[in-house]
Coordinates of C-alpha atoms and ligand atoms in Angstrom, one line a residue:
X1 CA 0.0 0.0 0.0
X2 CA 1.5 3.3 -1.1
X3 CA 0.2 6.8 -0.3
X4 CA 1.1 9.8 -2.2
X5 CA 0.0 13.4 -1.2
X6 CA 0.2 16.2 -3.6
X7 CA 0.4 19.7 -2.3
X8 CA 1.7 23.1 -3.4
X9 CA 0.4 26.8 -3.7
X10 CA -3.0 27.3 -5.4
X11 CA -3.3 26.7 -9.0
X12 CA 0.2 25.3 -9.6
X13 CA -1.1 21.9 -11.0
X14 CA -1.6 19.8 -7.9
X15 CA -4.8 18.2 -9.2
X16 CA -3.4 17.7 -12.7
X17 CA -0.2 16.0 -11.4
X18 CA -2.2 13.8 -8.8
X19 CA -4.6 12.8 -11.5
X20 CA -1.6 12.1 -14.0
X21 CA 0.2 10.0 -11.4
X22 CA -2.9 8.0 -10.6
X23 CA -3.4 7.3 -14.3
X24 CA 0.2 6.0 -14.6
X25 CA -0.1 4.0 -11.5
X26 CA -3.4 2.4 -12.8
X27 CA -1.7 1.8 -16.2
X28 CA 1.1 -0.1 -14.5
X29 CA -1.5 -2.5 -13.0
X30 CA -1.8 -1.0 -9.6
X31 CA -5.3 -0.7 -8.1
X32 CA -5.4 3.0 -7.6
X33 CA -7.7 5.4 -5.9
X34 CA -7.3 9.1 -6.5
X35 CA -9.0 11.1 -3.8
X36 CA -9.6 14.9 -3.4
X37 CA -9.8 16.6 0.0
X38 CA -10.3 19.9 -1.7
X39 CA -13.7 21.5 -1.8
X40 CA -13.1 22.5 -5.5
X41 CA -13.8 19.7 -8.0
X42 CA -10.7 20.1 -10.2
X43 CA -9.8 16.6 -9.8
X44 CA -12.8 15.4 -11.6
X45 CA -12.2 18.1 -14.2
X46 CA -8.6 17.0 -14.9
X47 CA -9.8 13.3 -15.2
X48 CA -12.9 14.3 -17.0
X49 CA -14.9 11.8 -14.9
X50 CA -17.6 12.4 -12.4
X51 CA -16.6 12.0 -8.7
X52 CA -18.8 11.4 -5.7
X53 CA -18.3 10.8 -2.0
X54 CA -17.8 7.1 -2.7
X55 CA -15.1 5.7 -5.0
X56 CA -16.3 5.3 -8.6
X57 CA -14.4 3.5 -11.4
X58 CA -13.0 5.7 -14.1
X59 CA -11.2 2.9 -16.0
X60 CA -9.5 -0.4 -15.4
X61 CA -7.7 -0.1 -12.0
X62 CA -8.4 3.6 -11.6
X63 CA -10.9 4.9 -9.1
X64 CA -11.9 8.5 -8.2
X65 CA -13.4 9.8 -5.0
X66 CA -14.3 13.3 -3.8
X67 CA -14.5 13.4 -0.1
X68 CA -17.7 14.7 1.2
X69 CA -16.7 16.0 4.6
X70 CA -20.2 17.4 5.5
X71 CA -21.6 13.8 5.1
X72 CA -19.0 12.3 7.6
X73 CA -19.3 15.1 9.9
X74 CA -23.0 14.4 10.5
X75 CA -22.1 10.8 11.3
X76 CA -19.0 11.2 13.5
X77 CA -19.9 14.3 15.4
X78 CA -23.4 13.5 16.2
X79 CA -22.9 12.7 19.9
X80 CA -20.8 15.8 20.4
X81 CA -23.2 18.0 18.5
X82 CA -26.2 16.8 20.3
X83 CA -24.5 17.6 23.6
X84 CA -23.7 21.2 22.4
X85 CA -27.1 21.8 21.1
X86 CA -28.5 20.8 24.5
X87 CA -26.2 23.4 26.2
X88 CA -27.2 26.0 23.9
X89 CA -30.8 25.3 24.2
X90 CA -30.6 25.6 28.0
X91 CA -28.8 28.8 27.5
X92 CA -31.7 30.1 25.4
X93 CA -30.2 30.0 22.0
X94 CA -32.6 29.7 19.1
X95 CA -32.3 26.1 17.6
X96 CA -31.5 27.3 14.1
X97 CA -28.5 29.4 15.5
X98 CA -27.5 26.5 17.7
X99 CA -27.2 24.3 14.6
X100 CA -24.8 26.8 12.9
X101 CA -22.9 27.3 16.1
X102 CA -22.3 23.5 16.6
X103 CA -20.5 23.2 13.3
X104 CA -17.0 22.9 14.5
X105 CA -14.4 25.0 12.5
X106 CA -11.8 22.9 10.8
X107 CA -13.9 19.8 11.4
X108 CA -14.5 19.2 7.7
X109 CA -10.9 19.1 6.8
X110 CA -10.2 16.7 9.7
X111 CA -12.9 14.4 8.6
X112 CA -11.4 14.5 5.0
X113 CA -8.2 13.1 6.6
X114 CA -10.3 10.4 8.3
X115 CA -11.6 9.4 4.9
X116 CA -8.0 9.0 3.6
X117 CA -7.2 6.8 6.6
X118 CA -10.4 4.7 6.1
X119 CA -9.4 4.2 2.4
X120 CA -5.9 3.5 3.4
X121 CA -7.0 0.7 5.9
X122 CA -9.7 -0.7 3.7
X123 CA -7.2 -3.1 1.9
X124 CA -8.9 -2.2 -1.3
X125 CA -6.0 -0.3 -2.9
X126 CA -2.5 -0.8 -3.8
X127 CA -2.0 3.0 -4.3
X128 CA -3.8 6.0 -2.9
X129 CA -3.2 9.4 -4.5
X130 CA -4.4 12.4 -2.5
X131 CA -4.9 15.7 -4.1
X132 CA -4.7 18.1 -1.2
X133 CA -5.8 21.6 -0.6
X134 CA -3.3 24.5 -1.3
X135 CA -0.1 24.4 1.1
X136 CA -1.1 26.5 4.1
X137 CA -4.3 24.6 4.5
X138 CA -2.7 21.4 4.1
X139 CA 0.0 22.2 6.6
X140 CA -2.6 23.3 9.2
X141 CA -4.4 20.1 8.6
X142 CA -1.5 17.8 8.7
X143 CA -0.3 19.3 12.0
X144 CA -3.7 18.9 13.6
X145 CA -3.8 15.1 14.5
X146 CA -0.8 15.4 16.6
X147 CA -1.8 18.6 18.2
X148 CA -5.2 17.4 19.0
X149 CA -3.7 14.2 20.2
X150 CA -1.4 16.0 22.6
X151 CA -4.4 18.1 23.9
X152 CA -6.6 15.0 24.3
X153 CA -4.0 12.9 26.3
X154 CA -3.3 15.6 28.6
X155 CA -6.4 17.6 29.1
X156 CA -9.2 15.4 28.3
X157 CA -8.7 12.8 31.2
X158 CA -8.5 15.6 33.6
X159 CA -11.7 17.2 32.4
X160 CA -13.5 13.9 32.5
X161 CA -12.5 13.6 36.2
X162 CA -13.6 17.2 37.0
X163 CA -16.8 16.8 35.2
X164 CA -17.5 13.5 37.0
X165 CA -16.9 15.2 40.3
X166 CA -18.9 18.4 39.6
X167 CA -21.7 16.7 37.7
X168 CA -24.3 16.4 40.5
X169 CA -23.7 19.9 41.8
X170 CA -23.6 21.7 38.4
X171 CA -26.6 20.0 36.9
X172 CA -28.7 20.9 39.9
X173 CA -27.3 24.5 40.2
X174 CA -27.4 25.9 36.8
X175 CA -29.6 23.4 34.8
X176 CA -26.7 23.2 32.3
X177 CA -26.5 19.6 31.1
X178 CA -23.0 18.2 31.9
X179 CA -21.4 16.1 29.0
X180 CA -22.5 12.6 29.1
X181 CA -19.9 9.9 29.0
X182 CA -20.9 9.3 25.4
X183 CA -19.7 12.8 24.6
X184 CA -16.2 12.0 26.0
X185 CA -16.3 8.5 24.4
X186 CA -17.0 10.2 21.0
X187 CA -14.0 12.6 21.6
X188 CA -11.8 9.7 22.6
X189 CA -12.8 7.7 19.6
X190 CA -11.9 10.6 17.4
X191 CA -8.7 11.0 19.2
X192 CA -7.9 7.3 18.5
X193 CA -8.8 7.8 14.8
X194 CA -6.7 10.9 14.6
X195 CA -3.7 9.1 16.0
X196 CA -4.1 6.5 13.3
X197 CA -4.4 9.2 10.7
X198 CA -1.0 10.3 11.8
X199 CA 0.3 6.8 11.9
X200 CA -0.9 6.3 8.2
X201 CA 0.3 9.6 6.9
X202 CA 3.7 9.6 8.6
X203 CA 4.3 5.8 7.9
X204 CA 7.1 4.5 5.8
X205 CA 4.9 4.0 2.6
X206 CA 3.6 7.6 2.6
X207 CA 5.2 10.4 0.7
X208 CA 4.5 14.0 0.1
X209 CA 5.2 15.5 -3.3
X210 CA 5.5 19.3 -3.6
X211 CA 4.2 20.9 -6.7
X212 CA 5.5 24.3 -7.8
X213 CA 6.0 26.5 -10.8
X214 CA 9.2 28.3 -11.6
X215 CA 8.3 31.6 -9.9
X216 CA 10.0 33.2 -6.8
X217 CA 6.9 33.5 -4.6
X218 CA 5.8 30.0 -5.4
X219 CA 9.3 28.6 -4.8
X220 CA 9.5 30.4 -1.5
X221 CA 6.3 28.8 -0.5
X222 CA 7.4 25.4 -1.4
X223 CA 10.6 25.8 0.5
X224 CA 8.7 26.7 3.7
X225 CA 6.3 23.8 3.1
X226 CA 9.3 21.4 2.8
X227 CA 10.7 22.6 6.2
X228 CA 7.3 22.5 7.9
X229 CA 6.2 19.1 6.5
X230 CA 9.5 17.7 7.7
X231 CA 9.1 19.3 11.1
X232 CA 5.8 17.4 11.5
X233 CA 7.3 14.1 10.4
X234 CA 6.1 13.9 6.9
X235 CA 8.5 12.6 4.3
X236 CA 8.7 14.7 1.2
X237 CA 10.2 12.6 -1.6
X238 CA 9.9 14.7 -4.6
X239 CA 9.4 18.3 -6.0
X240 CA 7.8 18.7 -9.3
X241 CA 8.2 22.0 -11.2
X242 CA 5.2 22.4 -13.4
X243 CA 4.6 24.8 -16.3
X244 CA 8.2 25.1 -17.5
X245 CA 8.4 26.9 -20.9
X246 CA 10.2 24.9 -23.5
X247 CA 13.3 26.8 -24.6
X248 CA 13.4 25.6 -28.3
X249 CA 12.0 27.9 -31.0
X250 CA 11.3 30.6 -28.5
X251 CA 10.5 34.2 -29.7
X252 CA 12.0 37.2 -27.8
X253 CA 9.1 37.3 -25.3
X254 CA 9.2 33.6 -24.4
X255 CA 12.9 33.7 -24.3
X256 CA 12.8 36.2 -21.5
X257 CA 10.5 33.9 -19.6
X258 CA 12.7 31.0 -20.3
X259 CA 15.7 32.8 -18.8
X260 CA 13.8 33.8 -15.7
X261 CA 12.5 30.3 -15.4
X262 CA 16.0 28.8 -15.6
X263 CA 17.2 31.0 -12.7
X264 CA 14.3 29.7 -10.5
X265 CA 14.9 26.2 -11.6
X266 CA 18.5 26.4 -10.4
X267 CA 17.1 27.8 -7.1
X268 CA 14.7 24.9 -6.9
X269 CA 17.6 22.4 -7.5
X270 CA 19.6 24.0 -4.6
X271 CA 16.5 24.1 -2.4
X272 CA 15.6 20.5 -2.9
X273 CA 19.0 19.0 -3.2
X274 CA 18.8 15.4 -2.1
X275 CA 15.2 15.1 -3.4
X276 CA 14.2 13.9 -6.8
X277 CA 13.4 17.0 -8.8
X278 CA 11.2 16.7 -11.8
X279 CA 9.9 19.2 -14.4
X280 CA 6.8 19.3 -16.4
X281 CA 6.5 21.4 -19.8
X282 CA 3.8 24.2 -19.9
X283 CA 1.6 22.6 -22.4
X284 CA -0.1 24.3 -25.3
X285 CA -3.5 23.1 -23.9
X286 CA -4.8 22.0 -20.6
X287 CA -4.0 18.4 -19.9
X288 CA -7.3 16.9 -19.6
X289 CA -8.5 13.3 -19.8
X290 CA -6.6 9.9 -19.4
X291 CA -4.5 10.1 -22.7
X292 CA -3.3 13.6 -22.0
X293 CA -2.6 12.8 -18.4
X294 CA -0.6 9.7 -19.1
X295 CA 1.4 11.5 -21.6
X296 CA 2.2 14.2 -19.0
X297 CA 3.0 11.5 -16.5
X298 CA 5.4 9.9 -19.0
X299 CA 7.4 13.1 -19.2
X300 CA 7.4 14.0 -15.6
X301 CA 8.5 10.5 -14.5
X302 CA 10.7 9.9 -17.4
X303 CA 13.0 7.0 -16.5
X304 CA 11.5 6.5 -12.9
X305 CA 8.7 4.5 -11.4
X306 CA 6.0 7.1 -10.7
X307 CA 5.0 5.6 -7.4
X308 CA 8.3 4.3 -5.9
X309 CA 9.4 6.4 -3.0
X310 CA 12.3 8.6 -3.7
X311 CA 15.0 9.6 -1.2
X312 CA 13.8 11.7 1.7
X313 CA 15.4 13.2 4.9
X314 CA 15.7 10.6 7.7
X315 CA 13.2 11.0 10.5
X316 CA 14.0 12.2 14.1
X317 CA 16.7 10.1 15.8
X318 CA 18.5 10.0 19.1
X319 CA 22.2 9.2 19.2
X320 CA 24.9 8.7 21.9
X321 CA 27.8 10.9 21.5
X322 CA 30.9 11.8 23.7
X323 CA 29.0 15.1 24.6
X324 CA 25.9 13.2 25.8
X325 CA 22.7 12.2 24.1
X326 CA 21.8 14.1 21.0
X327 CA 18.3 14.3 19.5
X328 CA 18.4 15.2 15.9
X329 CA 15.3 16.6 14.0
X330 CA 15.8 17.3 10.3
X331 CA 14.6 20.9 9.3
X332 CA 15.7 21.3 5.7
X333 CA 16.2 24.9 4.7
X334 CA 15.7 26.3 8.2
X335 CA 18.3 28.7 9.7
X336 CA 19.2 28.8 13.4
X337 CA 17.4 32.1 13.8
X338 CA 14.1 30.8 12.4
X339 CA 13.8 28.1 15.1
X340 CA 12.5 28.4 18.5
X341 CA 12.8 25.6 21.2
X342 CA 11.2 25.4 24.5
X343 CA 11.4 22.6 27.1
X344 CA 8.2 22.1 29.1
X345 CA 8.3 19.0 31.3
X346 CA 8.4 16.0 29.1
X347 CA 7.8 18.0 25.9
X348 CA 10.0 19.8 23.6
X349 CA 8.2 22.6 21.6
X350 CA 9.9 23.4 18.3
X351 CA 8.6 26.4 16.6
X352 CA 9.2 27.9 13.1
X353 CA 7.1 31.0 12.3
X354 CA 3.6 30.2 13.4
X355 CA 4.0 26.5 13.3
X356 CA 4.7 24.6 16.5
X357 CA 5.3 21.0 17.1
X358 CA 5.0 19.6 20.4
X359 CA 7.3 16.6 20.8
X360 CA 7.0 14.3 23.6
X361 CA 10.4 13.3 24.6
X362 CA 11.3 9.6 24.4
X363 CA 11.2 8.2 27.8
X364 CA 15.0 7.7 27.8
X365 CA 15.5 11.5 27.5
X366 CA 12.6 12.8 29.5
X367 CA 14.6 12.9 32.6
X368 CA 17.6 14.6 31.0
X369 CA 18.4 18.1 31.0
X370 CA 18.8 20.2 27.8
X371 CA 22.5 21.3 27.6
X372 CA 22.4 23.0 24.2
X373 CA 20.9 23.3 20.9
X374 CA 21.8 24.4 17.4
X375 CA 20.6 24.1 13.9
X376 CA 23.3 22.9 11.5
X377 CA 22.9 21.6 8.0
X378 CA 19.3 21.6 8.0
X379 CA 19.2 19.7 11.3
X380 CA 18.1 20.8 14.8
X381 CA 20.4 19.1 17.3
X382 CA 19.4 19.1 20.9
X383 CA 22.1 17.9 23.4
X384 CA 20.9 16.4 26.6
X385 CA 22.9 15.6 29.8
X386 CA 22.3 13.4 32.7
X387 CA 19.8 15.0 35.2
X388 CA 21.6 16.4 38.3
X389 CA 20.4 18.0 41.6
X390 CA 20.8 21.6 40.5
X391 CA 19.0 21.5 37.3
X392 CA 15.5 20.9 38.3
X393 CA 14.2 23.4 35.9
X394 CA 10.9 22.6 34.5
X395 CA 11.1 25.2 31.7
X396 CA 14.1 26.2 29.7
X397 CA 14.0 28.8 26.8
X398 CA 16.8 28.5 24.5
Ligands
ATP1 N1 1.7 21.5 -17.4 C1 0.6 22.2 -17.7 N2 0.5 22.7 -18.9 C2 -0.6 23.3 -19.3 N3 -1.7 23.6 -18.4 C3 -1.5 23.1 -17.2 C4 -0.4 22.3 -16.8 N4 -0.6 21.9 -15.5 C5 -1.8 22.4 -15.1 N5 -2.4 23.0 -16.1 C6 -3.8 23.8 -16.1 O1 -3.8 24.7 -15.1 C7 -4.8 24.8 -14.4 C8 -4.7 24.6 -12.9 O2 -4.2 23.2 -12.6 P1 -4.8 22.4 -11.4 O3 -6.2 22.5 -11.3 O4 -4.1 21.1 -11.6 O5 -4.0 23.1 -10.2 P2 -4.3 23.0 -8.7 O6 -2.8 23.3 -8.0 O7 -4.9 21.8 -8.4 O8 -5.2 24.2 -8.4 P3 -6.1 24.5 -7.0 O9 -5.0 25.0 -6.1 O10 -7.1 25.6 -7.5 O11 -6.6 23.2 -6.7 C9 -5.7 23.8 -14.9 O12 -6.6 24.3 -15.8 C10 -4.8 22.8 -15.6 O13 -5.4 22.0 -16.8
MG2 MG1 -6.7 21.3 -7.2

């Protein structure tokens, strides 16, 4: 089972390349599902085939699905919503407004991920190709399972105990219904599901492919995405530069573009050194339909297997050195000044810009003290030393 996620800035060709890759995969005899988590229906447009919330067959070995998050929302969140509606009802909120208020922001995207996981675990497919939303949304989304998981393992059990203790008092006093066990159960189920989403998406058979065009703004976004995706433990194995102008037979106008693009292509090669870097020509017409897409895939993946995993940076590791234990977290393209690090109890909080990852330290390290940290060659290295009596600091800013 192989999973390929396609992401990149808006309009760069994510859906087109996801569809082309799926066509090539199916043509090679792999049972392939291409699935869109994006509200726009461009995947169906590229394949020129209708998509619904259930997988439907396009051609031999190729299936398409457009995740209908709203539908799953209804099913999975029913318990939680019912509770919230009850609370709002007691508070005197009009039922129609209550309905609106209980739609949890961001929940739709989460449910799209749950569908990806359900399909990955179904045993139906050899290859799952996911056409993701534009970069920023995808990053927020891919960071979510872990963040929610962190919240749920720490906060939820406490809340549950508190609620149990307060329930008789509060229910009598204010008339506010306290959450039933079924609400907590629903939240816990969701937590387990999200844990599994993360396991599937950061597993050894999942890769992320960055799609970009040879323009400076787009490249800058792709570079950031590479750093953040790696921060959150996702393996990026390829960057595909789409819409490259062919150089031959160019007139003066196009030659100017070709020259500018060549510069950006060089920058892309530097940025994604170590990854497979592929290019795709700007075609005279929109690549739509299976034939066109197969042709596109043949040029992009010239000489390589479209679905085989390419090289990617190694995951986080802990090693023993003469200076103590060192935790290494790859952060390609990040500079020392970009990275923030805070130790909080058993957690290490790594931040870059507005993205933060809460890393629970491996049990071997939890009792150790942070002795130093640096970012070197695209890697965050945190050095730990044996705990000693004077260093009972619970929080250290570095
Ligand atoms: N190599 C190419 N040559 C010519 N046209 C292309 C190429 N790649 C993509 N297109 C066209 O560009 C448009 C945008 O492509 P696509 O829908 O795949 O982008 P996207 O990244 O999925 O966009 P969105 O962010 O809106 O989901 C489409 O009309 C598509 O047919
Ligand atoms: Mg798209």
